PDB file of C-alpha atoms and ligand atoms in Angstrom:
ATOM      1  CA  UNK A1348     -41.606-144.012 -21.872  1.00 80.00           C
ATOM      2  CA  UNK A1349     -41.097-147.722 -22.019  1.00 96.00           C
ATOM      3  CA  UNK A1350     -39.656-148.909 -25.391  1.00 97.00           C
ATOM      4  CA  UNK A1351     -41.554-151.261 -27.469  1.00 98.00           C
ATOM      5  CA  UNK A1352     -39.897-155.004 -27.414  1.00 98.00           C
ATOM      6  CA  UNK A1353     -40.116-157.316 -30.738  1.00 98.00           C
ATOM      7  CA  UNK A1354     -39.950-160.606 -29.779  1.00 98.00           C
ATOM      8  CA  UNK A1355     -39.453-163.639 -31.602  1.00 98.00           C
ATOM      9  CA  UNK A1356     -40.778-167.497 -30.138  1.00 98.00           C
ATOM     10  CA  UNK A1357     -39.651-170.065 -32.131  1.00 98.00           C
ATOM     11  CA  UNK A1358     -40.848-173.148 -29.857  1.00 98.00           C
ATOM     12  CA  UNK A1359     -39.691-176.403 -31.434  1.00 98.00           C
ATOM     13  CA  UNK A1360     -38.054-174.886 -34.752  1.00 98.00           C
ATOM     14  CA  UNK A1361     -35.385-174.044 -36.274  1.00 98.00           C
ATOM     15  CA  UNK A1362     -32.008-176.090 -36.502  1.00 98.00           C
ATOM     16  CA  UNK A1363     -28.965-174.895 -35.731  1.00 98.00           C
ATOM     17  CA  UNK A1364     -27.667-174.351 -39.646  1.00 98.00           C
ATOM     18  CA  UNK A1365     -31.127-172.491 -39.554  1.00 98.00           C
ATOM     19  CA  UNK A1366     -30.994-170.485 -36.827  1.00 98.00           C
ATOM     20  CA  UNK A1367     -27.703-168.884 -37.840  1.00 98.00           C
ATOM     21  CA  UNK A1368     -28.997-168.567 -40.808  1.00 98.00           C
ATOM     22  CA  UNK A1369     -31.546-166.253 -39.590  1.00 98.00           C
ATOM     23  CA  UNK A1370     -29.969-163.806 -37.309  1.00 98.00           C
ATOM     24  CA  UNK A1371     -27.147-163.533 -40.257  1.00 98.00           C
ATOM     25  CA  UNK A1372     -29.795-162.421 -42.881  1.00 98.00           C
ATOM     26  CA  UNK A1373     -31.857-160.157 -40.332  1.00 98.00           C
ATOM     27  CA  UNK A1374     -28.730-158.422 -38.826  1.00 98.00           C
ATOM     28  CA  UNK A1375     -28.309-155.571 -41.452  1.00 98.00           C
ATOM     29  CA  UNK A1376     -32.306-155.166 -41.661  1.00 98.00           C
ATOM     30  CA  UNK A1377     -33.055-154.799 -37.709  1.00 98.00           C
ATOM     31  CA  UNK A1378     -29.727-152.699 -37.021  1.00 97.00           C
ATOM     32  CA  UNK A1379     -31.132-149.384 -37.003  1.00 97.00           C
ATOM     33  CA  UNK A1380     -35.026-150.066 -34.687  1.00 98.00           C
ATOM     34  CA  UNK A1381     -35.325-148.141 -31.616  1.00 97.00           C
ATOM     35  CA  UNK A1382     -36.661-151.454 -30.803  1.00 98.00           C
ATOM     36  CA  UNK A1383     -35.304-154.454 -28.475  1.00 98.00           C
ATOM     37  CA  UNK A1384     -34.977-157.398 -30.667  1.00 98.00           C
ATOM     38  CA  UNK A1385     -34.714-160.650 -28.714  1.00 98.00           C
ATOM     39  CA  UNK A1386     -35.312-164.536 -30.438  1.00 98.00           C
ATOM     40  CA  UNK A1387     -36.154-166.831 -28.010  1.00 99.00           C
ATOM     41  CA  UNK A1388     -34.697-169.838 -29.146  1.00 98.00           C
ATOM     42  CA  UNK A1389     -34.410-174.114 -28.706  1.00 98.00           C
ATOM     43  CA  UNK A1390     -32.079-174.922 -26.048  1.00 98.00           C
ATOM     44  CA  UNK A1391     -29.677-176.493 -29.048  1.00 98.00           C
ATOM     45  CA  UNK A1392     -29.735-173.143 -30.373  1.00 98.00           C
ATOM     46  CA  UNK A1393     -28.498-171.218 -27.535  1.00 98.00           C
ATOM     47  CA  UNK A1394     -25.039-171.153 -27.881  1.00 97.00           C
ATOM     48  CA  UNK A1395     -24.980-171.009 -31.577  1.00 97.00           C
ATOM     49  CA  UNK A1396     -27.098-168.006 -31.835  1.00 98.00           C
ATOM     50  CA  UNK A1397     -25.333-165.886 -29.124  1.00 98.00           C
ATOM     51  CA  UNK A1398     -22.228-166.190 -30.817  1.00 98.00           C
ATOM     52  CA  UNK A1399     -23.747-165.097 -34.064  1.00 98.00           C
ATOM     53  CA  UNK A1400     -25.582-162.246 -32.567  1.00 98.00           C
ATOM     54  CA  UNK A1401     -23.142-160.636 -30.475  1.00 98.00           C
ATOM     55  CA  UNK A1402     -22.195-157.095 -31.797  1.00 98.00           C
ATOM     56  CA  UNK A1403     -25.319-157.131 -32.406  1.00 98.00           C
ATOM     57  CA  UNK A1404     -28.531-155.086 -31.569  1.00 98.00           C
ATOM     58  CA  UNK A1405     -30.328-158.978 -31.380  1.00 98.00           C
ATOM     59  CA  UNK A1406     -30.450-160.441 -28.023  1.00 98.00           C
ATOM     60  CA  UNK A1407     -31.494-164.159 -27.680  1.00 98.00           C
ATOM     61  CA  UNK A1408     -32.991-165.540 -25.141  1.00 98.00           C
ATOM     62  CA  UNK A1409     -34.759-169.404 -24.021  1.00 99.00           C
ATOM     63  CA  UNK A1410     -38.190-170.989 -23.997  1.00 98.00           C
ATOM     64  CA  UNK A1411     -38.061-172.526 -20.340  1.00 98.00           C
ATOM     65  CA  UNK A1412     -35.874-173.404 -17.368  1.00 98.00           C
ATOM     66  CA  UNK A1413     -35.779-174.967 -13.944  1.00 98.00           C
ATOM     67  CA  UNK A1414     -35.825-173.039 -11.117  1.00 98.00           C
ATOM     68  CA  UNK A1415     -33.388-175.389  -9.250  1.00 98.00           C
ATOM     69  CA  UNK A1416     -29.780-174.147 -10.066  1.00 97.00           C
ATOM     70  CA  UNK A1417     -28.228-177.517 -10.330  1.00 98.00           C
ATOM     71  CA  UNK A1418     -29.258-181.239  -9.122  1.00 98.00           C
ATOM     72  CA  UNK A1419     -30.501-184.910  -9.915  1.00 98.00           C
ATOM     73  CA  UNK A1420     -33.350-183.379 -12.751  1.00 98.00           C
ATOM     74  CA  UNK A1421     -32.593-184.943 -15.544  1.00 98.00           C
ATOM     75  CA  UNK A1422     -33.232-183.358 -18.681  1.00 98.00           C
ATOM     76  CA  UNK A1423     -33.506-180.139 -17.591  1.00 98.00           C
ATOM     77  CA  UNK A1424     -31.970-177.129 -18.021  1.00 98.00           C
ATOM     78  CA  UNK A1425     -31.146-174.201 -14.821  1.00 98.00           C
ATOM     79  CA  UNK A1426     -31.237-170.518 -14.831  1.00 98.00           C
ATOM     80  CA  UNK A1427     -27.661-170.583 -13.896  1.00 98.00           C
ATOM     81  CA  UNK A1428     -26.449-172.760 -16.629  1.00 98.00           C
ATOM     82  CA  UNK A1429     -28.573-170.134 -18.822  1.00 98.00           C
ATOM     83  CA  UNK A1430     -27.179-167.028 -17.225  1.00 98.00           C
ATOM     84  CA  UNK A1431     -23.562-168.782 -17.891  1.00 98.00           C
ATOM     85  CA  UNK A1432     -23.513-169.084 -21.619  1.00 98.00           C
ATOM     86  CA  UNK A1433     -24.598-165.400 -21.836  1.00 97.00           C
ATOM     87  CA  UNK A1434     -28.262-165.652 -22.345  1.00 98.00           C
ATOM     88  CA  UNK A1435     -30.324-162.536 -21.044  1.00 97.00           C
ATOM     89  CA  UNK A1436     -33.794-163.328 -21.112  1.00 98.00           C
ATOM     90  CA  UNK A1437     -36.254-166.627 -21.025  1.00 99.00           C
ATOM     91  CA  UNK A1438     -40.047-167.283 -21.441  1.00 98.00           C
ATOM     92  CA  UNK A1439     -41.579-168.777 -18.455  1.00 98.00           C
ATOM     93  CA  UNK A1440     -45.081-169.832 -18.326  1.00 98.00           C
ATOM     94  CA  UNK A1441     -45.872-169.660 -22.017  1.00 98.00           C
ATOM     95  CA  UNK A1442     -49.182-171.675 -22.226  1.00 98.00           C
ATOM     96  CA  UNK A1443     -47.521-174.805 -24.383  1.00 98.00           C
ATOM     97  CA  UNK A1444     -45.893-175.419 -21.066  1.00 98.00           C
ATOM     98  CA  UNK A1445     -48.883-174.445 -18.885  1.00 97.00           C
ATOM     99  CA  UNK A1446     -51.129-177.337 -21.084  1.00 96.00           C
ATOM    100  CA  UNK A1447     -48.255-180.127 -22.145  1.00 97.00           C
ATOM    101  CA  UNK A1448     -45.466-179.472 -19.687  1.00 97.00           C
ATOM    102  CA  UNK A1449     -47.803-179.284 -16.564  1.00 96.00           C
ATOM    103  CA  UNK A1450     -46.940-175.263 -15.737  1.00 98.00           C
ATOM    104  CA  UNK A1451     -48.769-174.224 -12.780  1.00 98.00           C
ATOM    105  CA  UNK A1452     -48.881-170.947 -11.546  1.00 98.00           C
ATOM    106  CA  UNK A1453     -46.493-172.128  -8.417  1.00 98.00           C
ATOM    107  CA  UNK A1454     -44.031-173.328 -10.440  1.00 98.00           C
ATOM    108  CA  UNK A1455     -43.752-170.229 -13.248  1.00 98.00           C
ATOM    109  CA  UNK A1456     -43.444-167.849  -9.622  1.00 98.00           C
ATOM    110  CA  UNK A1457     -40.307-170.380  -8.620  1.00 98.00           C
ATOM    111  CA  UNK A1458     -39.114-170.016 -12.465  1.00 98.00           C
ATOM    112  CA  UNK A1459     -39.065-166.168 -12.259  1.00 98.00           C
ATOM    113  CA  UNK A1460     -37.564-166.100  -9.114  1.00 98.00           C
ATOM    114  CA  UNK A1461     -35.082-168.372 -10.265  1.00 98.00           C
ATOM    115  CA  UNK A1462     -34.296-166.104 -13.366  1.00 98.00           C
ATOM    116  CA  UNK A1463     -34.154-162.618 -11.840  1.00 98.00           C
ATOM    117  CA  UNK A1464     -32.093-164.162  -8.992  1.00 98.00           C
ATOM    118  CA  UNK A1465     -29.612-165.145 -12.382  1.00 98.00           C
ATOM    119  CA  UNK A1466     -29.842-162.122 -13.529  1.00 98.00           C
ATOM    120  CA  UNK A1467     -32.204-163.141 -16.488  1.00 98.00           C
ATOM    121  CA  UNK A1468     -35.143-161.033 -17.600  1.00 98.00           C
ATOM    122  CA  UNK A1469     -38.355-163.696 -17.722  1.00 98.00           C
ATOM    123  CA  UNK A1470     -40.876-162.708 -20.271  1.00 99.00           C
ATOM    124  CA  UNK A1471     -43.651-164.373 -18.033  1.00 99.00           C
ATOM    125  CA  UNK A1472     -46.934-165.200 -20.025  1.00 98.00           C
ATOM    126  CA  UNK A1473     -50.657-165.597 -18.808  1.00 98.00           C
ATOM    127  CA  UNK A1474     -53.159-165.369 -21.085  1.00 98.00           C
ATOM    128  CA  UNK A1475     -56.964-166.875 -20.999  1.00 98.00           C
ATOM    129  CA  UNK A1476     -58.268-170.478 -23.042  1.00 96.00           C
ATOM    130  CA  UNK A1477     -61.754-169.626 -25.330  1.00 96.00           C
ATOM    131  CA  UNK A1478     -63.646-171.129 -22.840  1.00 96.00           C
ATOM    132  CA  UNK A1479     -62.603-168.446 -19.955  1.00 97.00           C
ATOM    133  CA  UNK A1480     -63.213-166.298 -22.256  1.00 96.00           C
ATOM    134  CA  UNK A1481     -66.600-167.061 -23.658  1.00 96.00           C
ATOM    135  CA  UNK A1482     -67.223-167.186 -20.669  1.00 97.00           C
ATOM    136  CA  UNK A1483     -66.145-163.456 -19.466  1.00 97.00           C
ATOM    137  CA  UNK A1484     -63.670-164.565 -16.996  1.00 98.00           C
ATOM    138  CA  UNK A1485     -60.228-163.366 -19.120  1.00 98.00           C
ATOM    139  CA  UNK A1486     -59.368-160.418 -16.921  1.00 98.00           C
ATOM    140  CA  UNK A1487     -60.103-162.468 -13.678  1.00 98.00           C
ATOM    141  CA  UNK A1488     -57.557-165.135 -15.244  1.00 98.00           C
ATOM    142  CA  UNK A1489     -54.430-162.892 -16.347  1.00 98.00           C
ATOM    143  CA  UNK A1490     -55.259-160.456 -13.434  1.00 98.00           C
ATOM    144  CA  UNK A1491     -54.204-163.958 -11.199  1.00 98.00           C
ATOM    145  CA  UNK A1492     -52.501-165.126 -13.031  1.00 98.00           C
ATOM    146  CA  UNK A1493     -49.631-162.192 -13.109  1.00 98.00           C
ATOM    147  CA  UNK A1494     -50.197-161.848  -9.411  1.00 98.00           C
ATOM    148  CA  UNK A1495     -49.116-165.543  -8.774  1.00 98.00           C
ATOM    149  CA  UNK A1496     -46.193-165.023 -11.271  1.00 98.00           C
ATOM    150  CA  UNK A1497     -45.105-162.273  -9.504  1.00 98.00           C
ATOM    151  CA  UNK A1498     -46.312-163.455  -5.340  1.00 98.00           C
ATOM    152  CA  UNK A1499     -42.829-162.328  -3.615  1.00 98.00           C
ATOM    153  CA  UNK A1500     -40.751-160.156  -5.650  1.00 98.00           C
ATOM    154  CA  UNK A1501     -40.010-156.865  -4.514  1.00 97.00           C
ATOM    155  CA  UNK A1502     -40.145-153.694  -6.007  1.00 97.00           C
ATOM    156  CA  UNK A1503     -36.400-154.203  -7.777  1.00 97.00           C
ATOM    157  CA  UNK A1504     -36.975-156.851  -8.905  1.00 98.00           C
ATOM    158  CA  UNK A1505     -39.698-155.831 -11.088  1.00 98.00           C
ATOM    159  CA  UNK A1506     -37.690-153.471 -12.791  1.00 97.00           C
ATOM    160  CA  UNK A1507     -37.008-156.223 -14.892  1.00 98.00           C
ATOM    161  CA  UNK A1508     -39.211-158.491 -16.024  1.00 98.00           C
ATOM    162  CA  UNK A1509     -41.491-158.840 -19.456  1.00 98.00           C
ATOM    163  CA  UNK A1510     -45.294-159.997 -18.910  1.00 98.00           C
ATOM    164  CA  UNK A1511     -46.391-161.114 -22.395  1.00 98.00           C
ATOM    165  CA  UNK A1512     -50.070-161.428 -22.520  1.00 98.00           C
ATOM    166  CA  UNK A1513     -51.399-164.180 -24.605  1.00 98.00           C
ATOM    167  CA  UNK A1514     -54.974-165.373 -25.193  1.00 98.00           C
ATOM    168  CA  UNK A1515     -54.568-169.067 -25.614  1.00 97.00           C
ATOM    169  CA  UNK A1516     -57.561-169.209 -28.324  1.00 96.00           C
ATOM    170  CA  UNK A1517     -55.279-166.452 -30.514  1.00 95.00           C
ATOM    171  CA  UNK A1518     -51.963-168.460 -30.510  1.00 94.00           C
ATOM    172  CA  UNK A1519     -50.848-169.878 -33.403  1.00 91.00           C
ATOM    173  CA  UNK A1520     -55.014-169.640 -34.916  1.00 92.00           C
ATOM    174  CA  UNK A1521     -54.760-167.270 -37.003  1.00 89.00           C
ATOM    175  CA  UNK A1522     -57.071-165.488 -34.810  1.00 89.00           C
ATOM    176  CA  UNK A1523     -55.633-162.053 -33.281  1.00 89.00           C
ATOM    177  CA  UNK A1524     -57.453-160.271 -30.765  1.00 89.00           C
ATOM    178  CA  UNK A1525     -58.415-157.119 -31.482  1.00 95.00           C
ATOM    179  CA  UNK A1526     -56.438-154.189 -31.067  1.00 97.00           C
ATOM    180  CA  UNK A1527     -59.051-152.569 -28.284  1.00 97.00           C
ATOM    181  CA  UNK A1528     -59.734-156.206 -26.181  1.00 97.00           C
ATOM    182  CA  UNK A1529     -55.736-157.073 -26.241  1.00 98.00           C
ATOM    183  CA  UNK A1530     -54.857-153.408 -24.641  1.00 98.00           C
ATOM    184  CA  UNK A1531     -57.978-153.079 -22.575  1.00 98.00           C
ATOM    185  CA  UNK A1532     -56.240-156.674 -20.937  1.00 98.00           C
ATOM    186  CA  UNK A1533     -52.800-155.335 -20.878  1.00 98.00           C
ATOM    187  CA  UNK A1534     -54.293-152.289 -19.334  1.00 98.00           C
ATOM    188  CA  UNK A1535     -56.220-154.717 -16.850  1.00 98.00           C
ATOM    189  CA  UNK A1536     -52.704-156.295 -16.103  1.00 98.00           C
ATOM    190  CA  UNK A1537     -50.862-152.822 -15.586  1.00 98.00           C
ATOM    191  CA  UNK A1538     -53.685-151.892 -12.924  1.00 98.00           C
ATOM    192  CA  UNK A1539     -53.415-155.681 -11.119  1.00 98.00           C
ATOM    193  CA  UNK A1540     -49.026-154.208 -10.815  1.00 98.00           C
ATOM    194  CA  UNK A1541     -50.313-151.013  -9.480  1.00 98.00           C
ATOM    195  CA  UNK A1542     -52.858-152.312  -7.228  1.00 98.00           C
ATOM    196  CA  UNK A1543     -49.836-155.067  -5.615  1.00 97.00           C
ATOM    197  CA  UNK A1544     -46.824-152.300  -6.288  1.00 97.00           C
ATOM    198  CA  UNK A1545     -47.578-148.552  -7.356  1.00 98.00           C
ATOM    199  CA  UNK A1546     -48.314-146.750  -9.642  1.00 98.00           C
ATOM    200  CA  UNK A1547     -44.636-146.106 -10.931  1.00 97.00           C
ATOM    201  CA  UNK A1548     -43.743-149.372 -11.883  1.00 98.00           C
ATOM    202  CA  UNK A1549     -47.046-150.244 -12.577  1.00 98.00           C
ATOM    203  CA  UNK A1550     -46.208-147.682 -15.800  1.00 98.00           C
ATOM    204  CA  UNK A1551     -42.925-148.720 -16.186  1.00 98.00           C
ATOM    205  CA  UNK A1552     -43.501-152.432 -16.506  1.00 98.00           C
ATOM    206  CA  UNK A1553     -43.316-153.571 -20.064  1.00 98.00           C
ATOM    207  CA  UNK A1554     -46.374-155.643 -21.535  1.00 98.00           C
ATOM    208  CA  UNK A1555     -46.612-157.410 -25.044  1.00 98.00           C
ATOM    209  CA  UNK A1556     -49.359-158.793 -26.885  1.00 98.00           C
ATOM    210  CA  UNK A1557     -48.481-162.321 -27.830  1.00 98.00           C
ATOM    211  CA  UNK A1558     -51.189-165.049 -30.567  1.00 97.00           C
ATOM    212  CA  UNK A1559     -50.988-164.632 -34.436  1.00 95.00           C
ATOM    213  CA  UNK A1560     -49.109-161.477 -34.702  1.00 97.00           C
ATOM    214  CA  UNK A1561     -48.047-160.532 -38.320  1.00 97.00           C
ATOM    215  CA  UNK A1562     -46.674-157.767 -40.233  1.00 97.00           C
ATOM    216  CA  UNK A1563     -49.908-157.123 -41.250  1.00 96.00           C
ATOM    217  CA  UNK A1564     -51.293-156.665 -38.264  1.00 97.00           C
ATOM    218  CA  UNK A1565     -48.665-155.358 -35.813  1.00 98.00           C
ATOM    219  CA  UNK A1566     -49.040-151.812 -36.368  1.00 97.00           C
ATOM    220  CA  UNK A1567     -51.881-151.366 -35.092  1.00 97.00           C
ATOM    221  CA  UNK A1568     -50.986-153.757 -32.227  1.00 98.00           C
ATOM    222  CA  UNK A1569     -48.298-151.813 -30.955  1.00 98.00           C
ATOM    223  CA  UNK A1570     -49.448-148.519 -31.643  1.00 97.00           C
ATOM    224  CA  UNK A1571     -51.760-148.790 -28.747  1.00 98.00           C
ATOM    225  CA  UNK A1572     -51.355-147.157 -25.325  1.00 98.00           C
ATOM    226  CA  UNK A1573     -50.405-150.451 -23.368  1.00 98.00           C
ATOM    227  CA  UNK A1574     -48.871-152.515 -26.219  1.00 98.00           C
ATOM    228  CA  UNK A1575     -45.724-152.685 -25.833  1.00 98.00           C
ATOM    229  CA  UNK A1576     -44.634-154.519 -28.818  1.00 98.00           C
ATOM    230  CA  UNK A1577     -45.053-158.623 -29.558  1.00 98.00           C
ATOM    231  CA  UNK A1578     -44.636-161.715 -28.322  1.00 98.00           C
ATOM    232  CA  UNK A1579     -44.348-163.750 -31.986  1.00 98.00           C
ATOM    233  CA  UNK A1580     -44.504-167.364 -33.020  1.00 98.00           C
ATOM    234  CA  UNK A1581     -45.053-168.234 -36.228  1.00 97.00           C
ATOM    235  CA  UNK A1582     -44.099-164.906 -38.051  1.00 98.00           C
ATOM    236  CA  UNK A1583     -41.099-164.767 -35.926  1.00 98.00           C
ATOM    237  CA  UNK A1584     -40.116-167.890 -38.191  1.00 98.00           C
ATOM    238  CA  UNK A1585     -39.925-165.840 -41.265  1.00 98.00           C
ATOM    239  CA  UNK A1586     -37.042-163.523 -41.789  1.00 98.00           C
ATOM    240  CA  UNK A1587     -39.219-161.519 -43.774  1.00 98.00           C
ATOM    241  CA  UNK A1588     -42.016-161.013 -41.564  1.00 98.00           C
ATOM    242  CA  UNK A1589     -39.836-160.751 -38.624  1.00 98.00           C
ATOM    243  CA  UNK A1590     -38.441-157.972 -39.881  1.00 98.00           C
ATOM    244  CA  UNK A1591     -41.295-156.121 -41.194  1.00 98.00           C
ATOM    245  CA  UNK A1592     -42.568-156.473 -37.792  1.00 98.00           C
ATOM    246  CA  UNK A1593     -39.419-155.534 -36.135  1.00 98.00           C
ATOM    247  CA  UNK A1594     -38.960-152.568 -38.712  1.00 98.00           C
ATOM    248  CA  UNK A1595     -43.272-151.716 -37.981  1.00 97.00           C
ATOM    249  CA  UNK A1596     -42.575-147.955 -36.725  1.00 95.00           C
ATOM    250  CA  UNK A1597     -39.705-147.009 -39.571  1.00 91.00           C
ATOM    251  CA  UNK A1598     -40.677-144.729 -42.180  1.00 68.00           C
TER     252      UNK A1598
HETATM  253  P1  13P B1637     -48.194-167.471 -32.888  1.00 50.79           P
HETATM  254  O1  13P B1637     -47.351-165.861 -32.957  1.00 50.79           O
HETATM  255  O2  13P B1637     -47.800-167.952 -33.585  1.00 50.79           O
HETATM  256  O3  13P B1637     -49.576-167.023 -32.765  1.00 50.79           O
HETATM  257  O4  13P B1637     -47.738-167.533 -31.347  1.00 50.79           O
HETATM  258  C1  13P B1637     -47.509-166.609 -30.414  1.00 50.79           C
HETATM  259  C2  13P B1637     -47.069-167.159 -29.012  1.00 50.79           C
HETATM  260  O5  13P B1637     -46.779-168.217 -28.650  1.00 50.79           O
HETATM  261  C3  13P B1637     -46.014-166.520 -28.917  1.00 50.79           C
HETATM  262  O6  13P B1637     -45.103-167.235 -27.543  1.00 50.79           O
END
């Protein structure tokens, strides 16, 4: 049985004092959830967030990393650096990084490998553009991105990854994939993992949906057979909204 994961992606938002206030506010409200709670915060919030979240069930992640351990890469932060301060998760290959920062399937693969080497769980993002969707290329695009992101990983490493299916046209637009479409895309990603590895690991892999998830639509999405939770952007910046999403399955 896969555990549900509710992960926030704050993107380039939240100053340290805001991060601290947010975590302090949600802590008592999410402490009884059976879901995993992750907040992926800007680099400048990592240290404060880790301190404030210590001893709670809120886990802290980063939003990107470099694939090299160290060296002359001005402005970059490595997986080793993240791990050294206690970070456990890192988003890799978000569509905004692919779109604006020349992230490719090859750099995504290198970053995934480096994350795993440093005991970080990569949250690997895949997703199609509107044009690809309209040309019926969704499944081809996302299964190919999945295959390339996982290239060269062994079975043991696969136990420590999370995939997020985020249709680009649904990000920050208020347009959500229908629960059936999102579930179907995620099923196809699972099938691709089964094809490369085996059914057992495909069934165990956590695959999230992302793209305009809100308190109002979280339950119907997360109750689908293959959707194991969400990667949440805008709604993860509002504590009340995020609390509701985390507790979507509380009575
Ligand atoms: P929104 O929830 O704002 O659509 O963003 C989704 C996202 O990109 C999460 O990584």
